[in-house]
mmCIF file with all atom_site columns, C-alpha atoms in Angstrom:
data_model
loop_
_atom_site.group_PDB
_atom_site.id
_atom_site.type_symbol
_atom_site.label_atom_id
_atom_site.label_alt_id
_atom_site.label_comp_id
_atom_site.label_asym_id
_atom_site.label_entity_id
_atom_site.label_seq_id
_atom_site.pdbx_PDB_ins_code
_atom_site.Cartn_x
_atom_site.Cartn_y
_atom_site.Cartn_z
_atom_site.occupancy
_atom_site.B_iso_or_equiv
_atom_site.pdbx_formal_charge
_atom_site.auth_seq_id
_atom_site.auth_comp_id
_atom_site.auth_asym_id
_atom_site.auth_atom_id
_atom_site.pdbx_PDB_model_num
ATOM 1   C CA . MET A 1 1   ? 30.630  45.087 -1.561  1.00 0.00 ? 1   MET A CA 1
ATOM 2   C CA . GLU A 1 2   ? 28.256  45.149 1.375   1.00 0.00 ? 2   GLU A CA 1
ATOM 3   C CA . THR A 1 3   ? 29.254  43.224 4.475   1.00 0.00 ? 3   THR A CA 1
ATOM 4   C CA . LEU A 1 4   ? 26.367  41.841 6.507   1.00 0.00 ? 4   LEU A CA 1
ATOM 5   C CA . THR A 1 5   ? 26.311  40.406 9.969   1.00 0.00 ? 5   THR A CA 1
ATOM 6   C CA . ALA A 1 6   ? 25.084  36.863 10.492  1.00 0.00 ? 6   ALA A CA 1
ATOM 7   C CA . GLU A 1 7   ? 21.878  38.267 11.940  1.00 0.00 ? 7   GLU A CA 1
ATOM 8   C CA . GLU A 1 8   ? 21.261  40.506 8.886   1.00 0.00 ? 8   GLU A CA 1
ATOM 9   C CA . ARG A 1 9   ? 21.863  37.580 6.521   1.00 0.00 ? 9   ARG A CA 1
ATOM 10  C CA . ALA A 1 10  ? 19.403  35.463 8.506   1.00 0.00 ? 10  ALA A CA 1
ATOM 11  C CA . GLU A 1 11  ? 16.806  38.262 8.352   1.00 0.00 ? 11  GLU A CA 1
ATOM 12  C CA . ARG A 1 12  ? 17.212  38.548 4.571   1.00 0.00 ? 12  ARG A CA 1
ATOM 13  C CA . ARG A 1 13  ? 16.858  34.778 4.132   1.00 0.00 ? 13  ARG A CA 1
ATOM 14  C CA . ALA A 1 14  ? 13.707  34.838 6.257   1.00 0.00 ? 14  ALA A CA 1
ATOM 15  C CA . ALA A 1 15  ? 12.294  37.705 4.163   1.00 0.00 ? 15  ALA A CA 1
ATOM 16  C CA . ARG A 1 16  ? 13.019  35.805 0.916   1.00 0.00 ? 16  ARG A CA 1
ATOM 17  C CA . ARG A 1 17  ? 11.353  32.668 2.321   1.00 0.00 ? 17  ARG A CA 1
ATOM 18  C CA . ALA A 1 18  ? 8.307   34.694 3.376   1.00 0.00 ? 18  ALA A CA 1
ATOM 19  C CA . ALA A 1 19  ? 8.094   36.264 -0.094  1.00 0.00 ? 19  ALA A CA 1
ATOM 20  C CA . ARG A 1 20  ? 8.275   32.830 -1.765  1.00 0.00 ? 20  ARG A CA 1
ATOM 21  C CA . GLN A 1 21  ? 5.591   31.513 0.577   1.00 0.00 ? 21  GLN A CA 1
ATOM 22  C CA . ALA A 1 22  ? 3.368   34.521 -0.174  1.00 0.00 ? 22  ALA A CA 1
ATOM 23  C CA . ASN A 1 23  ? 3.724   33.836 -3.901  1.00 0.00 ? 23  ASN A CA 1
ATOM 24  C CA . LYS A 1 24  ? 2.605   30.249 -3.382  1.00 0.00 ? 24  LYS A CA 1
ATOM 25  C CA . VAL A 1 25  ? -0.516  31.379 -1.568  1.00 0.00 ? 25  VAL A CA 1
ATOM 26  C CA . ASP A 1 26  ? -1.426  33.771 -4.405  1.00 0.00 ? 26  ASP A CA 1
ATOM 27  C CA . LYS A 1 27  ? -1.529  30.957 -6.943  1.00 0.00 ? 27  LYS A CA 1
ATOM 28  C CA . GLU A 1 28  ? -5.178  30.033 -7.147  1.00 0.00 ? 28  GLU A CA 1
ATOM 29  C CA . TYR A 1 29  ? -4.989  27.012 -9.457  1.00 0.00 ? 29  TYR A CA 1
ATOM 30  C CA . THR A 1 30  ? -2.985  23.823 -9.698  1.00 0.00 ? 30  THR A CA 1
ATOM 31  C CA . ILE A 1 31  ? -2.043  22.294 -13.043 1.00 0.00 ? 31  ILE A CA 1
ATOM 32  C CA . LEU A 1 32  ? -0.636  18.813 -13.586 1.00 0.00 ? 32  LEU A CA 1
ATOM 33  C CA . TYR A 1 33  ? 1.383   18.421 -16.798 1.00 0.00 ? 33  TYR A CA 1
ATOM 34  C CA . VAL A 1 34  ? 2.049   14.880 -18.029 1.00 0.00 ? 34  VAL A CA 1
ATOM 35  C CA . ASP A 1 35  ? 4.628   14.007 -20.677 1.00 0.00 ? 35  ASP A CA 1
ATOM 36  C CA . ASP A 1 36  ? 7.096   11.210 -21.287 1.00 0.00 ? 36  ASP A CA 1
ATOM 37  C CA . GLU A 1 37  ? 9.941   13.605 -22.143 1.00 0.00 ? 37  GLU A CA 1
ATOM 38  C CA . MET A 1 38  ? 11.772  15.298 -19.280 1.00 0.00 ? 38  MET A CA 1
ATOM 39  C CA . PRO A 1 39  ? 12.779  18.427 -21.287 1.00 0.00 ? 39  PRO A CA 1
ATOM 40  C CA . ASN A 1 40  ? 9.093   19.115 -22.010 1.00 0.00 ? 40  ASN A CA 1
ATOM 41  C CA . LEU A 1 41  ? 8.245   18.785 -18.315 1.00 0.00 ? 41  LEU A CA 1
ATOM 42  C CA . ARG A 1 42  ? 11.061  21.116 -17.262 1.00 0.00 ? 42  ARG A CA 1
ATOM 43  C CA . GLY A 1 43  ? 10.130  23.697 -19.904 1.00 0.00 ? 43  GLY A CA 1
ATOM 44  C CA . PHE A 1 44  ? 6.460   23.681 -18.957 1.00 0.00 ? 44  PHE A CA 1
ATOM 45  C CA . LYS A 1 45  ? 7.159   23.984 -15.245 1.00 0.00 ? 45  LYS A CA 1
ATOM 46  C CA . SER A 1 46  ? 9.697   26.780 -15.619 1.00 0.00 ? 46  SER A CA 1
ATOM 47  C CA . THR A 1 47  ? 7.303   28.690 -17.869 1.00 0.00 ? 47  THR A CA 1
ATOM 48  C CA . PHE A 1 48  ? 4.145   28.453 -15.761 1.00 0.00 ? 48  PHE A CA 1
ATOM 49  C CA . ARG A 1 49  ? 5.345   28.059 -12.143 1.00 0.00 ? 49  ARG A CA 1
ATOM 50  C CA . ARG A 1 50  ? 5.063   31.775 -11.448 1.00 0.00 ? 50  ARG A CA 1
ATOM 51  C CA . LEU A 1 51  ? 1.359   31.781 -12.379 1.00 0.00 ? 51  LEU A CA 1
ATOM 52  C CA . TYR A 1 52  ? 0.150   28.396 -11.154 1.00 0.00 ? 52  TYR A CA 1
ATOM 53  C CA . ASN A 1 53  ? 1.025   25.629 -8.757  1.00 0.00 ? 53  ASN A CA 1
ATOM 54  C CA . VAL A 1 54  ? 2.561   23.190 -11.231 1.00 0.00 ? 54  VAL A CA 1
ATOM 55  C CA . HIS A 1 55  ? 3.062   19.467 -10.767 1.00 0.00 ? 55  HIS A CA 1
ATOM 56  C CA . THR A 1 56  ? 4.706   17.388 -13.470 1.00 0.00 ? 56  THR A CA 1
ATOM 57  C CA . ALA A 1 57  ? 4.540   13.673 -14.097 1.00 0.00 ? 57  ALA A CA 1
ATOM 58  C CA . LEU A 1 58  ? 6.844   11.593 -16.252 1.00 0.00 ? 58  LEU A CA 1
ATOM 59  C CA . GLY A 1 59  ? 4.075   9.429  -17.663 1.00 0.00 ? 59  GLY A CA 1
ATOM 60  C CA . PRO A 1 60  ? 0.489   8.440  -16.888 1.00 0.00 ? 60  PRO A CA 1
ATOM 61  C CA . HIS A 1 61  ? 1.155   6.144  -13.920 1.00 0.00 ? 61  HIS A CA 1
ATOM 62  C CA . GLU A 1 62  ? 3.034   8.864  -12.038 1.00 0.00 ? 62  GLU A CA 1
ATOM 63  C CA . ALA A 1 63  ? 0.204   11.276 -12.899 1.00 0.00 ? 63  ALA A CA 1
ATOM 64  C CA . LEU A 1 64  ? -2.418  9.001  -11.379 1.00 0.00 ? 64  LEU A CA 1
ATOM 65  C CA . GLU A 1 65  ? -0.396  8.802  -8.155  1.00 0.00 ? 65  GLU A CA 1
ATOM 66  C CA . ILE A 1 66  ? -0.169  12.606 -7.962  1.00 0.00 ? 66  ILE A CA 1
ATOM 67  C CA . ILE A 1 67  ? -3.912  12.971 -8.572  1.00 0.00 ? 67  ILE A CA 1
ATOM 68  C CA . LYS A 1 68  ? -4.616  10.628 -5.667  1.00 0.00 ? 68  LYS A CA 1
ATOM 69  C CA . LYS A 1 69  ? -2.540  12.829 -3.315  1.00 0.00 ? 69  LYS A CA 1
ATOM 70  C CA . GLU A 1 70  ? -3.009  16.406 -4.579  1.00 0.00 ? 70  GLU A CA 1
ATOM 71  C CA . LYS A 1 71  ? -5.883  18.722 -5.452  1.00 0.00 ? 71  LYS A CA 1
ATOM 72  C CA . ILE A 1 72  ? -5.580  19.260 -9.209  1.00 0.00 ? 72  ILE A CA 1
ATOM 73  C CA . ASP A 1 73  ? -7.710  21.783 -11.116 1.00 0.00 ? 73  ASP A CA 1
ATOM 74  C CA . LEU A 1 74  ? -6.448  21.034 -14.631 1.00 0.00 ? 74  LEU A CA 1
ATOM 75  C CA . ILE A 1 75  ? -4.581  18.094 -16.120 1.00 0.00 ? 75  ILE A CA 1
ATOM 76  C CA . VAL A 1 76  ? -2.681  18.770 -19.336 1.00 0.00 ? 76  VAL A CA 1
ATOM 77  C CA . THR A 1 77  ? -1.260  15.706 -21.042 1.00 0.00 ? 77  THR A CA 1
ATOM 78  C CA . ASP A 1 78  ? 0.721   14.689 -24.060 1.00 0.00 ? 78  ASP A CA 1
ATOM 79  C CA . HIS A 1 79  ? -1.076  12.099 -26.160 1.00 0.00 ? 79  HIS A CA 1
ATOM 80  C CA . ARG A 1 80  ? 1.614   9.756  -27.475 1.00 0.00 ? 80  ARG A CA 1
ATOM 81  C CA . MET A 1 81  ? 3.228   8.086  -24.487 1.00 0.00 ? 81  MET A CA 1
ATOM 82  C CA . PRO A 1 82  ? 4.348   4.510  -23.840 1.00 0.00 ? 82  PRO A CA 1
ATOM 83  C CA . HIS A 1 83  ? 1.950   2.154  -22.044 1.00 0.00 ? 83  HIS A CA 1
ATOM 84  C CA . MET A 1 84  ? -1.031  4.562  -22.029 1.00 0.00 ? 84  MET A CA 1
ATOM 85  C CA . SER A 1 85  ? -2.138  7.360  -24.351 1.00 0.00 ? 85  SER A CA 1
ATOM 86  C CA . GLY A 1 86  ? -3.202  10.789 -23.168 1.00 0.00 ? 86  GLY A CA 1
ATOM 87  C CA . VAL A 1 87  ? -6.815  9.984  -24.089 1.00 0.00 ? 87  VAL A CA 1
ATOM 88  C CA . GLU A 1 88  ? -6.692  6.793  -22.011 1.00 0.00 ? 88  GLU A CA 1
ATOM 89  C CA . LEU A 1 89  ? -5.195  8.704  -19.085 1.00 0.00 ? 89  LEU A CA 1
ATOM 90  C CA . LEU A 1 90  ? -7.876  11.389 -19.226 1.00 0.00 ? 90  LEU A CA 1
ATOM 91  C CA . LYS A 1 91  ? -10.585 8.738  -19.432 1.00 0.00 ? 91  LYS A CA 1
ATOM 92  C CA . ASP A 1 92  ? -9.185  7.108  -16.263 1.00 0.00 ? 92  ASP A CA 1
ATOM 93  C CA . VAL A 1 93  ? -9.004  10.470 -14.511 1.00 0.00 ? 93  VAL A CA 1
ATOM 94  C CA . PHE A 1 94  ? -12.600 11.229 -15.496 1.00 0.00 ? 94  PHE A CA 1
ATOM 95  C CA . THR A 1 95  ? -13.843 7.989  -13.932 1.00 0.00 ? 95  THR A CA 1
ATOM 96  C CA . PHE A 1 96  ? -12.648 8.872  -10.425 1.00 0.00 ? 96  PHE A CA 1
ATOM 97  C CA . LYS A 1 97  ? -12.169 12.676 -10.534 1.00 0.00 ? 97  LYS A CA 1
ATOM 98  C CA . PRO A 1 98  ? -14.662 14.074 -13.102 1.00 0.00 ? 98  PRO A CA 1
ATOM 99  C CA . ASP A 1 99  ? -14.297 17.601 -11.683 1.00 0.00 ? 99  ASP A CA 1
ATOM 100 C CA . ILE A 1 100 ? -10.695 17.921 -12.919 1.00 0.00 ? 100 ILE A CA 1
ATOM 101 C CA . LYS A 1 101 ? -10.573 19.895 -16.176 1.00 0.00 ? 101 LYS A CA 1
ATOM 102 C CA . ARG A 1 102 ? -8.911  17.941 -18.983 1.00 0.00 ? 102 ARG A CA 1
ATOM 103 C CA . MET A 1 103 ? -6.720  19.048 -21.874 1.00 0.00 ? 103 MET A CA 1
ATOM 104 C CA . ILE A 1 104 ? -4.400  17.468 -24.454 1.00 0.00 ? 104 ILE A CA 1
ATOM 105 C CA . LEU A 1 105 ? -1.190  19.206 -25.535 1.00 0.00 ? 105 LEU A CA 1
ATOM 106 C CA . SER A 1 106 ? 0.377   17.098 -28.251 1.00 0.00 ? 106 SER A CA 1
ATOM 107 C CA . GLY A 1 107 ? 2.385   17.214 -31.425 1.00 0.00 ? 107 GLY A CA 1
ATOM 108 C CA . PHE A 1 108 ? 0.320   14.418 -32.924 1.00 0.00 ? 108 PHE A CA 1
ATOM 109 C CA . ILE A 1 109 ? -3.130  12.982 -32.340 1.00 0.00 ? 109 ILE A CA 1
ATOM 110 C CA . LYS A 1 110 ? -5.569  11.286 -34.686 1.00 0.00 ? 110 LYS A CA 1
ATOM 111 C CA . ARG A 1 111 ? -8.955  12.928 -35.140 1.00 0.00 ? 111 ARG A CA 1
ATOM 112 C CA . ALA A 1 112 ? -10.548 9.600  -34.241 1.00 0.00 ? 112 ALA A CA 1
ATOM 113 C CA . ASP A 1 113 ? -8.917  9.828  -30.798 1.00 0.00 ? 113 ASP A CA 1
ATOM 114 C CA . LEU A 1 114 ? -10.384 13.305 -30.289 1.00 0.00 ? 114 LEU A CA 1
ATOM 115 C CA . TYR A 1 115 ? -13.801 12.091 -31.450 1.00 0.00 ? 115 TYR A CA 1
ATOM 116 C CA . GLU A 1 116 ? -13.570 9.250  -28.937 1.00 0.00 ? 116 GLU A CA 1
ATOM 117 C CA . THR A 1 117 ? -13.413 11.767 -26.106 1.00 0.00 ? 117 THR A CA 1
ATOM 118 C CA . ILE A 1 118 ? -16.720 13.342 -27.189 1.00 0.00 ? 118 ILE A CA 1
ATOM 119 C CA . GLY A 1 119 ? -18.816 10.269 -26.535 1.00 0.00 ? 119 GLY A CA 1
ATOM 120 C CA . ASP A 1 120 ? -16.843 8.892  -23.627 1.00 0.00 ? 120 ASP A CA 1
ATOM 121 C CA . PHE A 1 121 ? -15.970 11.811 -21.356 1.00 0.00 ? 121 PHE A CA 1
ATOM 122 C CA . GLY A 1 122 ? -14.893 14.991 -23.175 1.00 0.00 ? 122 GLY A CA 1
ATOM 123 C CA . ILE A 1 123 ? -11.915 17.285 -22.921 1.00 0.00 ? 123 ILE A CA 1
ATOM 124 C CA . HIS A 1 124 ? -11.896 21.028 -22.453 1.00 0.00 ? 124 HIS A CA 1
ATOM 125 C CA . ASP A 1 125 ? -9.336  21.792 -25.146 1.00 0.00 ? 125 ASP A CA 1
ATOM 126 C CA . PHE A 1 126 ? -6.618  20.494 -27.436 1.00 0.00 ? 126 PHE A CA 1
ATOM 127 C CA . VAL A 1 127 ? -3.456  22.409 -28.395 1.00 0.00 ? 127 VAL A CA 1
ATOM 128 C CA . THR A 1 128 ? -0.719  21.302 -30.768 1.00 0.00 ? 128 THR A CA 1
ATOM 129 C CA . LYS A 1 129 ? 2.989   21.445 -29.991 1.00 0.00 ? 129 LYS A CA 1
ATOM 130 C CA . PRO A 1 130 ? 4.924   23.640 -30.177 1.00 0.00 ? 130 PRO A CA 1
ATOM 131 C CA . TRP A 1 131 ? 2.772   25.933 -28.079 1.00 0.00 ? 131 TRP A CA 1
ATOM 132 C CA . ASP A 1 132 ? 2.803   29.685 -27.560 1.00 0.00 ? 132 ASP A CA 1
ATOM 133 C CA . PHE A 1 133 ? 2.869   30.950 -23.949 1.00 0.00 ? 133 PHE A CA 1
ATOM 134 C CA . ASP A 1 134 ? 0.226   33.670 -24.389 1.00 0.00 ? 134 ASP A CA 1
ATOM 135 C CA . ASP A 1 135 ? -2.159  31.414 -26.302 1.00 0.00 ? 135 ASP A CA 1
ATOM 136 C CA . LEU A 1 136 ? -1.777  28.541 -23.867 1.00 0.00 ? 136 LEU A CA 1
ATOM 137 C CA . ASN A 1 137 ? -2.115  30.759 -20.808 1.00 0.00 ? 137 ASN A CA 1
ATOM 138 C CA . SER A 1 138 ? -5.305  32.353 -22.169 1.00 0.00 ? 138 SER A CA 1
ATOM 139 C CA . ILE A 1 139 ? -6.730  28.850 -22.715 1.00 0.00 ? 139 ILE A CA 1
ATOM 140 C CA . PHE A 1 140 ? -5.808  27.935 -19.134 1.00 0.00 ? 140 PHE A CA 1
ATOM 141 C CA . GLN A 1 141 ? -7.516  31.084 -17.862 1.00 0.00 ? 141 GLN A CA 1
ATOM 142 C CA . ARG A 1 142 ? -10.690 30.366 -19.866 1.00 0.00 ? 142 ARG A CA 1
ATOM 143 C CA . ILE A 1 143 ? -10.846 26.778 -18.673 1.00 0.00 ? 143 ILE A CA 1
ATOM 144 C CA . LEU A 1 144 ? -9.985  27.477 -15.030 1.00 0.00 ? 144 LEU A CA 1
ATOM 145 C CA . LYS A 1 145 ? -11.926 30.671 -14.406 1.00 0.00 ? 145 LYS A CA 1
ATOM 146 C CA . THR A 1 146 ? -15.187 29.666 -16.082 1.00 0.00 ? 146 THR A CA 1
ATOM 147 C CA . ASP A 1 147 ? -17.463 26.692 -16.229 1.00 0.00 ? 147 ASP A CA 1
ATOM 148 C CA . ALA A 1 148 ? -15.866 25.773 -19.542 1.00 0.00 ? 148 ALA A CA 1
ATOM 149 C CA . ASP A 1 149 ? -17.741 23.124 -21.476 1.00 0.00 ? 149 ASP A CA 1
ATOM 150 C CA . VAL A 1 150 ? -15.979 20.225 -23.060 1.00 0.00 ? 150 VAL A CA 1
ATOM 151 C CA . LYS A 1 151 ? -15.201 20.886 -26.717 1.00 0.00 ? 151 LYS A CA 1
ATOM 152 C CA . ASP A 1 152 ? -16.919 19.271 -29.678 1.00 0.00 ? 152 ASP A CA 1
ATOM 153 C CA . PHE A 1 153 ? -14.125 18.180 -31.984 1.00 0.00 ? 153 PHE A CA 1
ATOM 154 C CA . SER A 1 154 ? -16.509 16.652 -34.546 1.00 0.00 ? 154 SER A CA 1
ATOM 155 C CA . LYS A 1 155 ? -16.533 20.022 -36.322 1.00 0.00 ? 155 LYS A CA 1
ATOM 156 C CA . LEU A 1 156 ? -12.835 19.741 -37.179 1.00 0.00 ? 156 LEU A CA 1
ATOM 157 C CA . GLY A 1 157 ? -12.196 19.605 -40.939 1.00 0.00 ? 157 GLY A CA 1
#
């Protein structure tokens, strides 16, 4: 086992901090994930934190507070949540921050709710739970790195 002096340990800690800070700078986009279940928030953050700056919110009201304070490029929200649905949250976000890309990630949503987004404000994509990392990340890349249009869900069967 290697024995280090206090000075060497301090230098290594400083190098690790610098490396972590450099990784933060390299992350070009910030995603806000909103869900009412803590395990979903933890799983999402641990999966995508190496690629993006990730904020999580335990419900719509916390999400709106984060959006007021942080620069968010993409908001990804569950649909079925107490007090406010994902569609209602995205509609609110659109009214004061229309430049934020919008997406629903949900295990259940009625087609009528998706159709509502078409006329009111639009979303950039919809993905069902459970999600696949590669598929979801490629959707994020398409939405974030292009001028992605909102999707027309009226063509769903």
